[in-house]
GROMACS .gro file of C-alpha atoms in nm:
model
  153
    1UNK     CA    1  12.211  10.858  10.191
    2UNK     CA    2  11.916  10.614  10.199
    3UNK     CA    3  11.574  10.733  10.086
    4UNK     CA    4  11.337  10.839  10.365
    5UNK     CA    5  11.002  10.749  10.202
    6UNK     CA    6  11.053  10.397  10.071
    7UNK     CA    7  10.678  10.331  10.046
    8UNK     CA    8  10.682  10.470   9.691
    9UNK     CA    9  10.956  10.232   9.575
   10UNK     CA   10  10.720   9.943   9.497
   11UNK     CA   11  10.456  10.162   9.327
   12UNK     CA   12  10.444  10.254   8.961
   13UNK     CA   13  10.356  10.622   8.969
   14UNK     CA   14  10.519  10.704   8.634
   15UNK     CA   15  10.192  10.824   8.476
   16UNK     CA   16  10.134  11.061   8.769
   17UNK     CA   17  10.493  11.185   8.750
   18UNK     CA   18  10.456  11.243   8.374
   19UNK     CA   19  10.130  11.433   8.430
   20UNK     CA   20  10.304  11.669   8.674
   21UNK     CA   21  10.603  11.722   8.446
   22UNK     CA   22  10.391  11.770   8.132
   23UNK     CA   23  10.101  11.977   8.267
   24UNK     CA   24  10.218  12.099   8.608
   25UNK     CA   25  10.245  12.466   8.692
   26UNK     CA   26  10.567  12.560   8.866
   27UNK     CA   27  10.511  12.704   9.214
   28UNK     CA   28  10.766  12.836   9.462
   29UNK     CA   29  10.737  12.818   9.840
   30UNK     CA   30  10.954  12.989  10.099
   31UNK     CA   31  11.045  12.826  10.429
   32UNK     CA   32  10.731  12.815  10.643
   33UNK     CA   33  10.489  12.869  10.352
   34UNK     CA   34  10.197  12.629  10.349
   35UNK     CA   35  10.112  12.403  10.057
   36UNK     CA   36   9.796  12.311  10.252
   37UNK     CA   37   9.644  12.422  10.583
   38UNK     CA   38   9.447  12.217  10.835
   39UNK     CA   39   9.076  12.243  10.750
   40UNK     CA   40   9.122  12.314  10.378
   41UNK     CA   41   9.030  12.075  10.098
   42UNK     CA   42   9.337  11.971   9.901
   43UNK     CA   43   9.271  12.068   9.538
   44UNK     CA   44   9.617  12.003   9.395
   45UNK     CA   45   9.901  11.755   9.397
   46UNK     CA   46  10.263  11.846   9.345
   47UNK     CA   47  10.584  11.683   9.234
   48UNK     CA   48  10.865  11.835   9.438
   49UNK     CA   49  11.152  11.949   9.218
   50UNK     CA   50  11.360  12.087   9.505
   51UNK     CA   51  11.327  12.129   9.879
   52UNK     CA   52  11.113  11.941  10.127
   53UNK     CA   53  10.780  11.967  10.309
   54UNK     CA   54  10.677  11.851  10.652
   55UNK     CA   55  10.331  11.727  10.747
   56UNK     CA   56  10.224  11.891  11.072
   57UNK     CA   57   9.929  11.791  11.290
   58UNK     CA   58   9.786  11.948  11.601
   59UNK     CA   59   9.791  11.711  11.897
   60UNK     CA   60   9.501  11.681  12.140
   61UNK     CA   61   9.682  11.913  12.382
   62UNK     CA   62   9.717  12.183  12.113
   63UNK     CA   63  10.084  12.132  12.029
   64UNK     CA   64  10.218  12.079  11.680
   65UNK     CA   65  10.375  11.747  11.587
   66UNK     CA   66  10.547  11.646  11.264
   67UNK     CA   67  10.384  11.336  11.119
   68UNK     CA   68  10.585  11.303  10.797
   69UNK     CA   69  10.819  11.449  10.537
   70UNK     CA   70  10.837  11.452  10.157
   71UNK     CA   71  11.148  11.541   9.958
   72UNK     CA   72  11.260  11.624   9.605
   73UNK     CA   73  11.131  11.379   9.346
   74UNK     CA   74  10.834  11.283   9.567
   75UNK     CA   75  10.470  11.388   9.562
   76UNK     CA   76  10.314  11.636   9.803
   77UNK     CA   77   9.940  11.622   9.880
   78UNK     CA   78   9.690  11.489  10.130
   79UNK     CA   79   9.606  11.187   9.912
   80UNK     CA   80   9.323  11.038  10.115
   81UNK     CA   81   9.123  11.353  10.181
   82UNK     CA   82   9.187  11.503   9.837
   83UNK     CA   83   9.044  11.196   9.663
   84UNK     CA   84   8.737  11.213   9.889
   85UNK     CA   85   8.703  11.595   9.867
   86UNK     CA   86   8.722  11.620  10.246
   87UNK     CA   87   8.894  11.888  10.456
   88UNK     CA   88   9.241  11.788  10.566
   89UNK     CA   89   9.351  11.738  10.925
   90UNK     CA   90   9.712  11.820  10.848
   91UNK     CA   91   9.911  12.124  10.741
   92UNK     CA   92  10.183  12.076  10.481
   93UNK     CA   93  10.462  12.328  10.540
   94UNK     CA   94  10.778  12.401  10.340
   95UNK     CA   95  11.086  12.319  10.546
   96UNK     CA   96  11.302  12.526  10.310
   97UNK     CA   97  11.266  12.699   9.974
   98UNK     CA   98  11.079  12.460   9.743
   99UNK     CA   99  10.990  12.437   9.377
  100UNK     CA  100  10.689  12.218   9.296
  101UNK     CA  101  10.514  12.120   8.970
  102UNK     CA  102  10.145  12.133   9.066
  103UNK     CA  103   9.840  11.982   8.897
  104UNK     CA  104   9.476  11.994   8.999
  105UNK     CA  105   9.340  11.687   9.180
  106UNK     CA  106   9.069  11.668   8.913
  107UNK     CA  107   9.345  11.604   8.655
  108UNK     CA  108   9.469  11.314   8.867
  109UNK     CA  109   9.117  11.171   8.890
  110UNK     CA  110   9.074  11.207   8.512
  111UNK     CA  111   9.405  11.032   8.453
  112UNK     CA  112   9.290  10.740   8.668
  113UNK     CA  113   8.955  10.726   8.490
  114UNK     CA  114   9.110  10.711   8.144
  115UNK     CA  115   9.208  10.344   8.142
  116UNK     CA  116   9.490  10.372   8.394
  117UNK     CA  117   9.395  10.101   8.641
  118UNK     CA  118   9.760  10.052   8.742
  119UNK     CA  119   9.791  10.416   8.852
  120UNK     CA  120   9.458  10.399   9.035
  121UNK     CA  121   9.578  10.090   9.225
  122UNK     CA  122   9.908  10.264   9.308
  123UNK     CA  123   9.726  10.570   9.444
  124UNK     CA  124   9.492  10.349   9.647
  125UNK     CA  125   9.792  10.158   9.782
  126UNK     CA  126   9.952  10.490   9.879
  127UNK     CA  127   9.636  10.592  10.062
  128UNK     CA  128   9.632  10.263  10.249
  129UNK     CA  129   9.996  10.302  10.352
  130UNK     CA  130   9.953  10.664  10.455
  131UNK     CA  131   9.634  10.598  10.651
  132UNK     CA  132   9.846  10.488  10.945
  133UNK     CA  133   9.968  10.847  10.990
  134UNK     CA  134   9.846  11.004  11.313
  135UNK     CA  135   9.578  11.269  11.278
  136UNK     CA  136   9.452  11.494  11.554
  137UNK     CA  137   9.116  11.322  11.582
  138UNK     CA  138   9.057  10.964  11.685
  139UNK     CA  139   8.824  10.903  11.390
  140UNK     CA  140   8.970  10.717  11.097
  141UNK     CA  141   9.025  10.908  10.777
  142UNK     CA  142   8.748  10.726  10.590
  143UNK     CA  143   8.486  10.916  10.791
  144UNK     CA  144   8.250  10.620  10.789
  145UNK     CA  145   8.301  10.522  10.424
  146UNK     CA  146   8.402  10.170  10.330
  147UNK     CA  147   8.707  10.090  10.120
  148UNK     CA  148   8.471   9.995   9.839
  149UNK     CA  149   8.382  10.366   9.811
  150UNK     CA  150   8.738  10.440   9.694
  151UNK     CA  151   8.752  10.166   9.438
  152UNK     CA  152   8.484  10.320   9.217
  153UNK     CA  153   8.585  10.687   9.223
   0.00000   0.00000   0.00000
């Protein structure tokens, strides 16, 4: 079966993967449990060991719509808003029982700061690719910040 999220294929996220494996805390989620709820600030990132999550947004007419999926071996987080310490506009919900190795977002930021320019570029590239995801508001996810803001975090 072909991979669903091919956007990660061209990115070297090995250092991030190693961080999750080495320092991550194992967390279990049942079907319907939320990794993150709309309006919260994402304080952790996870490497999915088993299961899958769906990204759910509320449409302007109040209905829920699925805007993405992540599966085993992939990362789960709201990358853009977690890096900016902003509340998310998406809920991340377990589609089945999941096991995730979770690390704090601050650990990810520290990893990027400690001479890992390649990882920082890969995360920024991921944010750029994911920014096309539909959110419930018309405003863009930068909330008035320029891209230059990201480059010096």
